[in-house]
């Protein structure tokens, strides 16, 4: 098994220990590795954050307790035990609830499949408590979606997604480009009511109820309808590729299935993946499991990592897995990167057209702007602005309390766009000459007030750079920062420096106010200053 590097030349023992504890069933060699890793200098609080974020506490704790319980500090062991017991209680309540829902659906003659969640835990681990309880996923025929929703509402659930009012035109768009309605119970249980497995009807391995197949699982006194094992594995592989494997929980599920399924079952799944044009996603999932979890060799017919689409999935997934110190946050990944990830998963024309249309008619916009159906096409113009605002609000909660900061982000976007274009058409001397023009007299401010302005200018530029669909190098960022500060009567300096890298000169710019670096300060220490402006 290959460890995952967070930075060149350094390893992350906490993440390696987590990976070692996600294999199931465990073998003697696995226990030796767990003991060896647990005896290193582990930052236990950080490790707890990793397993909580990836929703793998039950499996991790079971294996850690079995092989290296004496290495765990009492406080960390107590925290893990509490969460594992809470999950076991949730699994018990979910199981009872599934039995009840299955009866209600059968009484109303609604054919359904219950997948992931408790059925997956029993199928893969033979123990429902070893997997985080999570949500409940139900798949029904599209014609039964509203009848099934009425049953859930009678049980106390209320629709939580989409939140907007569904007019006839919005409903047609939502059914065409999404996959489920989310229902939430006051007790905290969430049910995703699917009419197909994935959002795009043209995505490989997608299926509605008629195409999904059927298998049965005994749960208490009921026989629960679920997905066939091979269909379930293929679904998990595609689901992980779509979401960049943000949760190790998903990878652990596949790792367990790979170790418990027969060679014939895996060969059948590989053949089905090839027939449904989902072989890159299936192959990438197996390669990730081999690399991170030490899973068995891939079945015959799988693609190698040098395949273009397989390579993309592996690169994107590992980059996300190790982001934010191995605790990736979806909202910190730009919409552009998510869009490109989906775009590269399949090259079918209808799939890509559907992806573009879905990105232009997001249900979130309907909550904020309630247009009549006759003006529904206008949502395509509003969606890009809503997407930028959504990510800014997730990244910077201050925006939700201070509408003026939205205007600041718009100003930063305009400045960045202007200087990005200007640098292509105007000589640098012309731009720096503008900086030399006399500025208005500085306004006297309290030190705290000026520091607040600097922080706001800094994050407004960072927000636009992070979420705008084009790239801004350091120079337009610095010019934007300089003139935004100048408009606020704050004097600053733009520094131009160079350094040598592999026999080549690299240039960098940054902006400082006094001793504080506003833009470009992450690497300024490695550069020699050649000029300052003004």
Coordinates of C-alpha atoms in Angstrom, one line a residue:
X1 CA 0.0 0.0 0.0
X2 CA 1.3 3.4 -0.9
X3 CA 1.1 6.2 1.6
X4 CA -0.4 9.5 0.5
X5 CA 1.9 12.5 0.7
X6 CA 0.5 15.9 1.8
X7 CA 3.7 17.6 0.7
X8 CA 6.8 16.5 -1.1
X9 CA 9.1 14.7 1.2
X10 CA 6.7 14.5 4.2
X11 CA 4.2 11.8 5.1
X12 CA 1.0 12.0 7.1
X13 CA 1.0 9.2 9.7
X14 CA -2.6 10.0 10.8
X15 CA -4.0 9.6 7.3
X16 CA -2.0 6.4 6.8
X17 CA -3.3 5.0 10.1
X18 CA -6.9 5.8 9.0
X19 CA -6.3 4.0 5.7
X20 CA -4.8 0.9 7.4
X21 CA -8.0 0.7 9.6
X22 CA -10.4 0.8 6.6
X23 CA -9.6 -2.7 5.3
X24 CA -12.3 -5.4 6.1
X25 CA -12.1 -8.2 6.8
X26 CA -8.7 -7.7 8.5
X27 CA -5.8 -10.1 8.2
X28 CA -2.8 -10.6 10.5
X29 CA -0.6 -8.4 8.3
X30 CA -3.1 -5.6 8.5
X31 CA -2.9 -5.8 12.3
X32 CA 0.9 -5.6 12.3
X33 CA 0.7 -2.4 10.1
X34 CA -2.0 -0.8 12.4
X35 CA 0.1 -1.4 15.5
X36 CA 3.2 0.0 13.8
X37 CA 1.5 3.1 12.7
X38 CA -0.4 3.6 16.0
X39 CA 3.0 3.6 17.9
X40 CA 4.2 6.7 15.9
X41 CA 3.7 10.2 17.1
X42 CA 0.0 10.6 16.2
X43 CA -1.9 13.9 16.6
X44 CA -5.0 12.2 17.9
X45 CA -7.2 15.3 17.8
X46 CA -6.4 15.8 14.1
X47 CA -6.9 12.1 13.5
X48 CA -10.4 12.3 15.1
X49 CA -11.2 15.2 12.7
X50 CA -10.2 13.1 9.7
X51 CA -12.3 10.0 10.6
X52 CA -15.3 12.2 11.6
X53 CA -15.1 14.1 8.3
X54 CA -14.8 11.0 6.2
X55 CA -17.6 9.3 8.2
X56 CA -15.6 6.1 8.9
X57 CA -15.6 6.2 12.8
X58 CA -17.3 2.8 13.3
X59 CA -15.0 0.7 11.0
X60 CA -11.9 2.7 12.1
X61 CA -12.6 2.2 15.8
X62 CA -13.4 -1.5 15.5
X63 CA -10.0 -2.2 13.8
X64 CA -8.0 0.1 15.9
X65 CA -9.4 -1.3 19.1
X66 CA -8.8 -4.9 17.9
X67 CA -5.1 -4.4 17.0
X68 CA -3.8 -1.3 18.8
X69 CA -6.2 -0.4 21.6
X70 CA -3.4 0.1 24.0
X71 CA -1.8 2.8 21.9
X72 CA -4.8 5.1 21.9
X73 CA -5.0 7.8 24.6
X74 CA -8.0 7.5 26.9
X75 CA -9.6 10.8 25.7
X76 CA -9.4 9.8 22.0
X77 CA -10.6 6.3 22.8
X78 CA -13.6 7.6 24.7
X79 CA -14.6 10.0 21.9
X80 CA -14.4 7.2 19.3
X81 CA -16.4 4.9 21.5
X82 CA -19.2 7.4 22.1
X83 CA -19.5 8.0 18.3
X84 CA -19.5 4.3 17.5
X85 CA -22.2 3.6 20.1
X86 CA -24.3 6.5 18.7
X87 CA -23.9 5.1 15.2
X88 CA -25.0 1.6 16.4
X89 CA -28.1 3.2 17.9
X90 CA -28.8 5.1 14.7
X91 CA -28.4 1.9 12.6
X92 CA -31.0 0.1 14.9
X93 CA -33.5 3.0 14.5
X94 CA -32.8 3.2 10.7
X95 CA -33.4 -0.6 10.4
X96 CA -36.8 -0.4 12.1
X97 CA -37.7 2.6 10.0
X98 CA -36.8 0.8 6.8
X99 CA -39.0 -2.2 7.7
X100 CA -41.9 0.2 8.4
X101 CA -41.4 2.1 5.1
X102 CA -41.1 -1.1 3.1
X103 CA -44.5 -2.2 4.5
X104 CA -46.1 1.1 3.6
X105 CA -44.8 1.1 0.1
X106 CA -45.9 -2.5 -0.4
X107 CA -49.4 -1.7 0.9
X108 CA -49.6 1.1 -1.6
X109 CA -48.2 -1.1 -4.4
X110 CA -45.2 1.0 -5.0
X111 CA -42.2 -0.9 -6.3
X112 CA -39.0 0.4 -4.7
X113 CA -35.3 -0.4 -4.2
X114 CA -33.5 0.5 -1.0
X115 CA -29.8 0.9 -1.7
X116 CA -26.7 2.2 0.1
X117 CA -27.2 2.7 3.8
X118 CA -28.2 -0.3 5.9
X119 CA -28.6 -2.7 3.0
X120 CA -25.1 -1.9 1.8
X121 CA -23.6 -2.3 5.3
X122 CA -25.2 -5.7 5.7
X123 CA -24.2 -6.9 2.2
X124 CA -20.6 -5.7 2.5
X125 CA -19.7 -5.9 6.2
X126 CA -22.2 -8.4 7.4
X127 CA -22.7 -6.0 10.3
X128 CA -24.8 -2.8 9.9
X129 CA -23.0 -1.0 12.7
X130 CA -19.6 -1.0 11.0
X131 CA -20.8 1.6 8.5
X132 CA -21.9 5.1 9.2
X133 CA -25.7 5.1 9.1
X134 CA -26.0 8.0 6.8
X135 CA -29.1 8.8 4.8
X136 CA -31.7 6.5 3.3
X137 CA -31.8 6.1 -0.5
X138 CA -35.0 4.9 -2.1
X139 CA -35.4 4.3 -5.9
X140 CA -38.9 4.3 -7.3
X141 CA -40.4 4.6 -10.8
X142 CA -40.8 8.2 -12.0
X143 CA -44.6 7.7 -12.2
X144 CA -44.7 6.9 -8.4
X145 CA -42.5 9.7 -7.2
X146 CA -45.3 11.9 -5.9
X147 CA -47.3 9.0 -4.4
X148 CA -44.1 7.9 -2.6
X149 CA -43.6 11.5 -1.4
X150 CA -47.1 11.5 0.1
X151 CA -46.3 8.4 2.1
X152 CA -43.2 10.1 3.5
X153 CA -45.1 13.2 4.4
X154 CA -47.7 11.1 6.2
X155 CA -44.7 9.7 8.2
X156 CA -43.7 13.2 9.3
X157 CA -41.2 14.0 6.6
X158 CA -41.0 17.3 4.7
X159 CA -39.4 18.0 1.4
X160 CA -36.1 19.8 2.0
X161 CA -34.7 19.8 -1.6
X162 CA -35.6 21.6 -3.7
X163 CA -36.8 24.2 -1.4
X164 CA -38.3 26.4 -4.2
X165 CA -41.9 26.3 -5.3
X166 CA -42.2 23.8 -8.2
X167 CA -44.2 25.3 -11.0
X168 CA -45.0 23.0 -14.0
X169 CA -42.0 24.4 -16.0
X170 CA -39.6 24.1 -13.1
X171 CA -40.8 20.6 -12.3
X172 CA -40.2 19.4 -15.9
X173 CA -36.6 20.9 -15.7
X174 CA -36.0 19.3 -12.3
X175 CA -37.2 15.8 -13.3
X176 CA -35.1 16.0 -16.6
X177 CA -31.8 17.2 -15.0
X178 CA -31.9 15.9 -11.4
X179 CA -32.3 12.5 -9.7
X180 CA -34.1 12.9 -6.4
X181 CA -36.1 14.8 -3.9
X182 CA -34.7 15.1 -0.4
X183 CA -37.1 14.6 2.6
X184 CA -36.1 15.4 6.1
X185 CA -37.7 14.2 9.4
X186 CA -37.8 16.4 12.5
X187 CA -35.8 13.5 14.2
X188 CA -32.9 14.1 11.7
X189 CA -33.4 11.2 9.3
X190 CA -33.0 12.2 5.6
X191 CA -34.4 10.2 2.7
X192 CA -33.3 10.8 -0.9
X193 CA -36.2 9.7 -3.0
X194 CA -34.7 8.8 -6.4
X195 CA -36.4 8.3 -9.8
X196 CA -32.9 7.4 -11.3
X197 CA -29.5 6.7 -9.8
X198 CA -27.6 9.8 -11.3
X199 CA -28.6 13.2 -12.4
X200 CA -27.8 12.9 -16.1
X201 CA -30.0 10.5 -17.9
X202 CA -27.1 10.1 -20.4
X203 CA -24.4 9.2 -17.9
X204 CA -23.0 5.6 -18.3
X205 CA -24.3 3.1 -15.7
X206 CA -27.3 5.3 -14.9
X207 CA -30.5 3.4 -14.4
X208 CA -34.1 3.9 -13.4
X209 CA -36.2 1.4 -11.5
X210 CA -36.9 -0.8 -14.6
X211 CA -33.2 -1.1 -15.5
X212 CA -31.7 -1.4 -12.0
X213 CA -32.5 -5.0 -11.4
X214 CA -33.6 -6.5 -8.0
X215 CA -32.1 -8.4 -5.1
X216 CA -33.5 -9.2 -1.7
X217 CA -32.2 -8.8 1.8
X218 CA -33.6 -10.1 5.0
X219 CA -34.1 -7.4 7.6
X220 CA -35.9 -8.3 10.8
X221 CA -39.3 -9.7 9.7
X222 CA -39.2 -8.2 6.2
X223 CA -37.5 -9.0 2.9
X224 CA -36.1 -5.7 1.7
X225 CA -35.7 -5.1 -2.1
X226 CA -32.3 -3.7 -3.0
X227 CA -29.9 -3.5 -6.0
X228 CA -28.1 -6.6 -7.2
X229 CA -24.5 -6.8 -6.0
X230 CA -22.9 -6.1 -9.3
X231 CA -25.2 -3.1 -10.1
X232 CA -24.4 -1.8 -6.6
X233 CA -20.7 -2.0 -7.1
X234 CA -20.9 -0.2 -10.5
X235 CA -23.1 2.5 -8.9
X236 CA -20.6 3.1 -6.1
X237 CA -17.7 3.4 -8.6
X238 CA -19.6 6.0 -10.7
X239 CA -20.9 7.9 -7.6
X240 CA -17.3 8.2 -6.3
X241 CA -15.9 9.5 -9.6
X242 CA -18.7 12.1 -9.8
X243 CA -18.0 13.4 -6.3
X244 CA -14.2 13.2 -6.5
X245 CA -14.0 10.5 -3.7
X246 CA -14.5 13.2 -1.1
X247 CA -15.3 10.6 1.5
X248 CA -13.1 7.6 2.4
X249 CA -16.4 6.0 3.5
X250 CA -17.2 5.4 -0.2
X251 CA -13.8 3.9 -1.0
X252 CA -14.0 1.6 2.0
X253 CA -17.3 0.2 0.8
X254 CA -15.8 -0.7 -2.6
X255 CA -12.7 -2.1 -0.9
X256 CA -14.8 -4.5 1.2
X257 CA -16.8 -5.6 -1.9
X258 CA -13.7 -6.3 -3.9
X259 CA -12.4 -8.5 -1.1
X260 CA -15.7 -10.4 -0.6
X261 CA -17.0 -10.8 -4.1
X262 CA -16.1 -13.9 -6.2
X263 CA -13.9 -13.7 -9.2
X264 CA -16.9 -14.5 -11.4
X265 CA -18.9 -11.6 -9.9
X266 CA -16.1 -9.1 -10.4
X267 CA -15.6 -10.3 -14.0
X268 CA -19.3 -9.9 -14.7
X269 CA -19.2 -6.4 -13.3
X270 CA -16.1 -5.5 -15.4
X271 CA -18.0 -6.8 -18.5
X272 CA -21.1 -4.8 -17.6
X273 CA -19.0 -1.7 -17.0
X274 CA -17.4 -2.0 -20.5
X275 CA -20.8 -2.5 -22.1
X276 CA -22.3 0.5 -20.4
X277 CA -19.2 2.7 -21.2
X278 CA -18.4 3.0 -17.4
X279 CA -15.1 1.0 -17.5
X280 CA -12.9 4.1 -16.8
X281 CA -14.8 4.9 -13.6
X282 CA -14.9 1.2 -12.5
X283 CA -11.1 0.9 -13.2
X284 CA -10.2 4.1 -11.4
X285 CA -12.1 3.0 -8.3
X286 CA -10.3 -0.4 -8.2
X287 CA -6.9 1.3 -8.7
X288 CA -7.6 3.7 -5.9
X289 CA -8.5 0.8 -3.6
X290 CA -5.3 -1.0 -4.6
X291 CA -3.2 2.1 -4.0
X292 CA -4.8 3.3 -0.7
X293 CA -6.3 0.2 0.8
X294 CA -4.2 -2.6 -0.6
X295 CA -7.2 -4.3 -2.4
X296 CA -6.8 -7.3 -4.7
X297 CA -5.6 -7.0 -8.3
X298 CA -8.1 -5.7 -10.8
X299 CA -10.1 -8.2 -12.8
X300 CA -9.3 -8.8 -16.4
X301 CA -10.4 -6.2 -18.8
X302 CA -9.9 -3.2 -16.5
X303 CA -8.1 -0.1 -17.8
X304 CA -4.6 1.0 -16.6
X305 CA -3.9 4.4 -15.0
X306 CA -2.3 5.7 -18.3
X307 CA -5.8 5.7 -19.8
X308 CA -6.8 9.4 -20.2
X309 CA -10.1 9.3 -18.3
X310 CA -8.8 6.9 -15.6
X311 CA -5.8 9.2 -15.1
X312 CA -8.0 12.2 -14.7
X313 CA -10.2 10.5 -12.1
X314 CA -7.1 9.4 -10.1
X315 CA -5.4 12.8 -10.3
X316 CA -8.6 14.8 -9.4
X317 CA -9.5 12.4 -6.6
X318 CA -6.1 12.3 -4.9
X319 CA -5.8 16.0 -5.1
X320 CA -9.2 16.4 -3.4
X321 CA -8.5 13.7 -0.8
X322 CA -5.4 15.4 0.5
X323 CA -6.8 19.0 0.3
X324 CA -7.5 20.9 3.5
X325 CA -5.2 18.5 5.4
X326 CA -7.1 15.4 4.3
X327 CA -10.5 16.9 5.2
X328 CA -11.8 18.1 1.8
X329 CA -14.7 20.5 1.8
X330 CA -16.9 20.5 -1.3
X331 CA -17.6 24.2 -1.2
X332 CA -13.9 25.1 -1.2
X333 CA -13.6 23.5 -4.7
X334 CA -14.6 25.9 -7.4
X335 CA -17.7 25.3 -9.5
X336 CA -15.5 25.3 -12.6
X337 CA -13.4 22.4 -11.3
X338 CA -16.6 20.4 -10.5
X339 CA -18.0 21.1 -13.9
X340 CA -14.8 20.0 -15.7
X341 CA -14.7 16.9 -13.6
X342 CA -18.1 15.8 -14.8
X343 CA -17.3 17.0 -18.3
X344 CA -14.3 14.7 -18.6
X345 CA -16.1 11.6 -17.2
X346 CA -17.9 10.9 -20.5
X347 CA -17.5 12.4 -24.0
X348 CA -21.0 11.7 -25.3
X349 CA -22.5 14.8 -26.9
X350 CA -26.0 14.4 -25.3
X351 CA -24.3 13.9 -21.9
X352 CA -22.3 17.1 -22.3
X353 CA -25.3 19.2 -23.6
X354 CA -27.3 17.9 -20.6
X355 CA -24.5 19.0 -18.3
X356 CA -24.4 22.5 -19.7
X357 CA -28.2 22.8 -19.5
X358 CA -28.2 21.6 -15.9
X359 CA -25.6 24.1 -14.9
X360 CA -27.7 26.9 -16.4
X361 CA -31.0 26.0 -14.7
X362 CA -30.1 25.3 -11.1
X363 CA -32.9 24.9 -8.6
X364 CA -31.1 27.1 -6.1
X365 CA -31.8 30.1 -8.3
X366 CA -35.5 29.5 -8.1
X367 CA -35.4 30.2 -4.3
X368 CA -33.9 33.6 -4.8
X369 CA -35.6 34.8 -8.0
X370 CA -39.2 33.7 -8.4
X371 CA -39.8 34.2 -12.2
X372 CA -43.1 33.1 -13.9
X373 CA -42.9 30.1 -16.2
X374 CA -43.1 32.4 -19.2
X375 CA -39.7 33.9 -18.3
X376 CA -38.1 30.6 -17.3
X377 CA -35.3 30.9 -19.9
X378 CA -33.9 34.0 -18.1
X379 CA -32.6 31.7 -15.3
X380 CA -29.8 30.7 -17.7
X381 CA -28.6 34.3 -17.4
X382 CA -29.0 34.5 -13.7
X383 CA -27.4 31.1 -12.8
X384 CA -23.7 32.1 -13.2
X385 CA -24.1 35.1 -10.9
X386 CA -26.0 32.9 -8.3
X387 CA -23.3 30.3 -8.5
X388 CA -20.6 32.9 -7.7
X389 CA -22.6 34.3 -4.9
X390 CA -23.3 30.9 -3.5
X391 CA -19.6 30.0 -3.3
X392 CA -18.7 33.4 -1.9
X393 CA -21.3 32.9 0.9
X394 CA -20.0 29.4 1.7
X395 CA -16.4 30.6 1.7
X396 CA -17.1 33.9 3.5
X397 CA -20.1 33.8 5.8
X398 CA -19.6 37.5 6.3
X399 CA -21.3 38.0 3.0
X400 CA -24.6 36.7 4.4
X401 CA -24.6 39.5 7.0
X402 CA -23.1 42.4 5.0
X403 CA -24.6 42.9 1.5
X404 CA -22.0 45.7 0.9
X405 CA -19.3 43.0 0.6
X406 CA -21.1 41.6 -2.5
X407 CA -20.5 45.0 -4.1
X408 CA -16.8 44.8 -3.1
X409 CA -16.5 41.3 -4.8
X410 CA -18.1 42.7 -7.9
X411 CA -15.6 45.6 -7.9
X412 CA -12.7 43.2 -7.5
X413 CA -14.0 41.1 -10.4
X414 CA -14.3 44.2 -12.6
X415 CA -10.8 45.3 -11.7
X416 CA -9.3 41.9 -12.3
X417 CA -11.0 41.5 -15.6
X418 CA -9.9 44.9 -16.7
X419 CA -6.2 44.5 -15.9
X420 CA -6.2 40.9 -17.3
X421 CA -7.3 42.4 -20.6
X422 CA -5.2 45.5 -20.3
X423 CA -2.0 43.5 -19.8
X424 CA -2.5 41.9 -23.2
X425 CA -2.9 45.2 -25.1
X426 CA -1.1 47.9 -23.1
X427 CA 2.6 48.1 -22.3
X428 CA 3.5 47.6 -18.6
X429 CA 5.1 51.0 -18.5
X430 CA 1.7 52.6 -19.2
X431 CA 0.0 50.8 -16.4
X432 CA 2.8 51.5 -13.9
X433 CA 2.7 55.2 -15.0
X434 CA -0.9 55.3 -13.8
X435 CA 0.3 54.2 -10.4
X436 CA 2.7 57.2 -10.3
X437 CA -0.1 59.8 -10.7
X438 CA -0.7 61.9 -7.6
X439 CA -3.4 60.3 -5.4
X440 CA -5.9 62.1 -3.2
X441 CA -4.7 62.9 0.3
X442 CA -4.8 59.9 2.6
X443 CA -7.7 59.9 5.0
X444 CA -6.8 59.5 8.7
X445 CA -8.3 56.3 10.1
X446 CA -8.0 54.3 13.2
X447 CA -5.6 51.4 12.9
X448 CA -8.3 48.8 13.4
X449 CA -10.5 50.4 10.7
X450 CA -7.6 50.3 8.1
X451 CA -6.9 46.7 9.0
X452 CA -10.5 45.8 8.3
X453 CA -10.4 47.4 4.9
X454 CA -7.2 45.5 4.1
X455 CA -8.9 42.2 5.1
X456 CA -11.9 42.9 3.0
X457 CA -9.9 43.9 -0.1
X458 CA -7.8 40.8 0.3
X459 CA -10.6 38.3 0.6
X460 CA -12.6 40.0 -2.3
X461 CA -9.7 39.4 -4.7
X462 CA -9.2 35.9 -3.4
X463 CA -12.9 35.0 -3.7
X464 CA -13.0 36.1 -7.3
X465 CA -9.8 34.4 -8.2
X466 CA -10.9 31.2 -6.6
X467 CA -14.4 31.0 -8.2
X468 CA -14.1 33.0 -11.5
X469 CA -14.0 30.7 -14.6
X470 CA -10.7 32.2 -15.9
X471 CA -7.2 32.3 -14.4
X472 CA -5.7 35.5 -12.9
X473 CA -1.9 35.4 -12.4
X474 CA -0.2 37.6 -9.7
X475 CA 0.2 40.8 -11.7
X476 CA -3.5 41.6 -12.4
X477 CA -4.3 40.6 -8.8
X478 CA -1.7 43.1 -7.6
X479 CA -2.8 45.9 -9.9
X480 CA -6.4 45.3 -8.8
X481 CA -5.4 45.4 -5.1
X482 CA -3.3 48.5 -5.6
X483 CA -6.1 50.5 -7.2
X484 CA -8.8 49.3 -4.9
X485 CA -6.7 50.5 -1.9
X486 CA -5.9 53.7 -3.7
X487 CA -9.7 54.4 -4.1
X488 CA -9.9 54.0 -0.4
X489 CA -7.1 56.5 0.2
X490 CA -4.7 53.8 1.5
X491 CA -1.1 54.0 0.2
X492 CA 0.5 50.8 -0.9
X493 CA 3.5 49.5 -2.9
X494 CA 3.7 46.9 -5.6
X495 CA 6.9 44.8 -5.6
X496 CA 8.4 43.1 -8.6
X497 CA 10.8 40.3 -7.8
X498 CA 12.6 37.3 -9.5
X499 CA 14.1 34.0 -8.5
X500 CA 15.9 31.3 -10.3
X501 CA 14.2 27.9 -10.8
X502 CA 15.8 25.1 -12.8
X503 CA 18.0 27.5 -14.7
X504 CA 15.1 29.7 -15.5
X505 CA 14.1 33.1 -14.1
X506 CA 10.6 33.2 -12.5
X507 CA 8.9 36.6 -11.8
X508 CA 6.4 37.4 -9.1
X509 CA 4.6 40.5 -7.8
X510 CA 3.0 41.3 -4.5
X511 CA 1.4 44.3 -2.8
X512 CA 2.2 45.6 0.7
X513 CA 0.8 48.3 3.0
X514 CA 3.5 49.1 5.4
X515 CA 4.8 45.7 6.6
X516 CA 1.6 43.8 5.8
X517 CA 1.3 41.9 2.5
X518 CA -2.1 42.1 1.0
X519 CA -1.7 40.1 -2.2
X520 CA 1.0 37.6 -3.3
X521 CA 2.7 37.2 0.1
X522 CA 2.6 33.4 0.2
X523 CA 6.0 33.1 -1.7
X524 CA 7.4 36.6 -1.6
X525 CA 10.3 35.5 0.7
X526 CA 11.8 33.4 -2.1
X527 CA 12.1 36.3 -4.6
X528 CA 14.7 39.1 -5.0
X529 CA 13.1 42.5 -5.4
X530 CA 14.0 44.3 -8.6
X531 CA 11.6 47.2 -8.6
X532 CA 8.8 48.8 -6.6
X533 CA 5.9 50.9 -7.8
X534 CA 5.1 53.7 -7.4

